[in-house]
PDB file of C-alpha atoms in Angstrom:
ATOM      1  CA  MET A   1     103.319 107.194 113.964  1.00 95.00           C
ATOM      2  CA  LYS A   2     101.914 104.094 112.258  1.00 95.00           C
ATOM      3  CA  GLN A   3     101.642 105.829 108.857  1.00 97.00           C
ATOM      4  CA  HIS A   4     105.191 107.121 109.163  1.00 97.00           C
ATOM      5  CA  ILE A   5     106.531 103.701 110.003  1.00 97.00           C
ATOM      6  CA  ARG A   6     104.556 102.202 107.104  1.00 96.00           C
ATOM      7  CA  SER A   7     105.968 104.787 104.759  1.00 97.00           C
ATOM      8  CA  ILE A   8     109.603 104.333 105.595  1.00 97.00           C
ATOM      9  CA  LEU A   9     109.372 100.512 105.690  1.00 96.00           C
ATOM     10  CA  GLU A  10     107.466 100.365 102.376  1.00 95.00           C
ATOM     11  CA  ASP A  11     110.180 102.504 100.787  1.00 96.00           C
ATOM     12  CA  ALA A  12     112.875 100.103 101.990  1.00 96.00           C
ATOM     13  CA  LEU A  13     110.942  96.830 101.430  1.00 94.00           C
ATOM     14  CA  PRO A  14     108.494  97.444  98.534  1.00 95.00           C
ATOM     15  CA  ALA A  15     107.815  93.726  97.988  1.00 91.00           C
ATOM     16  CA  VAL A  16     106.546  93.182 101.552  1.00 92.00           C
ATOM     17  CA  ASP A  17     102.798  93.388 102.260  1.00 92.00           C
ATOM     18  CA  PHE A  18     102.612  95.485 105.409  1.00 92.00           C
ATOM     19  CA  ASP A  19      98.862  94.804 105.626  1.00 92.00           C
ATOM     20  CA  SER A  20      99.466  91.090 106.153  1.00 89.00           C
ATOM     21  CA  ASP A  21      98.280  89.422 109.361  1.00 89.00           C
ATOM     22  CA  PHE A  22     101.415  87.253 109.131  1.00 87.00           C
ATOM     23  CA  LEU A  23     104.025  89.787 108.278  1.00 87.00           C
ATOM     24  CA  PHE A  24     106.797  87.848 110.053  1.00 85.00           C
ATOM     25  CA  SER A  25     106.375  84.894 107.702  1.00 87.00           C
ATOM     26  CA  GLU A  26     106.922  87.209 104.707  1.00 85.00           C
ATOM     27  CA  LEU A  27     110.217  88.533 106.038  1.00 89.00           C
ATOM     28  CA  ASP A  28     113.581  86.861 105.484  1.00 90.00           C
ATOM     29  CA  SER A  29     116.468  87.620 107.777  1.00 90.00           C
ATOM     30  CA  LEU A  30     117.608  90.552 105.667  1.00 92.00           C
ATOM     31  CA  GLY A  31     114.139  92.078 105.852  1.00 93.00           C
ATOM     32  CA  VAL A  32     114.107  91.730 109.649  1.00 93.00           C
ATOM     33  CA  VAL A  33     117.517  93.323 109.890  1.00 94.00           C
ATOM     34  CA  THR A  34     116.453  96.152 107.564  1.00 95.00           C
ATOM     35  CA  ILE A  35     113.388  96.892 109.720  1.00 96.00           C
ATOM     36  CA  ILE A  36     115.513  96.897 112.895  1.00 96.00           C
ATOM     37  CA  MET A  37     118.122  99.197 111.390  1.00 96.00           C
ATOM     38  CA  ILE A  38     115.548 101.636 109.983  1.00 97.00           C
ATOM     39  CA  LEU A  39     113.508 101.848 113.209  1.00 97.00           C
ATOM     40  CA  SER A  40     116.605 102.087 115.410  1.00 97.00           C
ATOM     41  CA  ASP A  41     117.968 104.986 113.316  1.00 97.00           C
ATOM     42  CA  GLU A  42     114.633 106.769 112.877  1.00 97.00           C
ATOM     43  CA  TYR A  43     113.511 106.609 116.503  1.00 97.00           C
ATOM     44  CA  HIS A  44     116.906 106.343 118.265  1.00 96.00           C
ATOM     45  CA  ILE A  45     115.942 103.129 119.972  1.00 96.00           C
ATOM     46  CA  ARG A  46     117.717  99.841 120.488  1.00 95.00           C
ATOM     47  CA  ILE A  47     115.918  96.730 119.283  1.00 95.00           C
ATOM     48  CA  ASP A  48     117.684  93.712 120.756  1.00 92.00           C
ATOM     49  CA  SER A  49     117.765  90.204 119.337  1.00 90.00           C
ATOM     50  CA  GLN A  50     115.245  89.036 122.057  1.00 94.00           C
ATOM     51  CA  ASP A  51     112.801  91.608 120.675  1.00 95.00           C
ATOM     52  CA  VAL A  52     112.815  89.933 117.269  1.00 92.00           C
ATOM     53  CA  THR A  53     109.932  87.515 117.745  1.00 92.00           C
ATOM     54  CA  PRO A  54     106.962  86.537 115.573  1.00 90.00           C
ATOM     55  CA  ARG A  55     104.736  88.287 118.113  1.00 93.00           C
ATOM     56  CA  ASN A  56     106.588  91.608 117.754  1.00 94.00           C
ATOM     57  CA  PHE A  57     106.805  91.377 113.974  1.00 92.00           C
ATOM     58  CA  ARG A  58     103.471  89.728 113.247  1.00 93.00           C
ATOM     59  CA  THR A  59     101.753  92.847 111.888  1.00 94.00           C
ATOM     60  CA  LEU A  60     102.476  96.503 111.289  1.00 95.00           C
ATOM     61  CA  ASP A  61     100.515  97.247 114.474  1.00 96.00           C
ATOM     62  CA  SER A  62     102.736  94.957 116.518  1.00 96.00           C
ATOM     63  CA  ILE A  63     105.889  96.661 115.079  1.00 96.00           C
ATOM     64  CA  VAL A  64     104.401 100.043 116.052  1.00 97.00           C
ATOM     65  CA  SER A  65     103.729  98.706 119.567  1.00 97.00           C
ATOM     66  CA  LEU A  66     107.326  97.550 119.822  1.00 97.00           C
ATOM     67  CA  VAL A  67     108.571 100.980 118.826  1.00 97.00           C
ATOM     68  CA  GLU A  68     106.241 102.681 121.289  1.00 97.00           C
ATOM     69  CA  SER A  69     107.416 100.437 124.122  1.00 96.00           C
ATOM     70  CA  LYS A  70     111.063 101.104 123.296  1.00 96.00           C
ATOM     71  CA  LEU A  71     110.427 104.848 123.270  1.00 96.00           C
ATOM     72  CA  LYS A  72     108.843 104.568 126.733  1.00 94.00           C
ATOM     73  CA  GLU A  73     111.907 102.673 127.994  1.00 91.00           C
ATOM     74  CA  ASN A  74     114.110 105.562 126.780  1.00 83.00           C
ATOM     75  CA  ALA A  75     111.963 108.242 128.366  1.00 78.00           C
TER      76      ALA A  75
END
């Protein structure tokens, strides 16, 4: 799952370093919205505004964890 998420996000946001330990600081509001829209569409999950925190968007691993938790909520 991590590699798939990396691939689709890198295609949409090629200027963002998804290996960064401080990914959230590299994202502007449009980047965050883009990630939310892509992941919501791809995995049929709902990412709410309260989910958009530096902790959930700090690294690619934390984004993957967020997606996994949302998928569990939908199960």
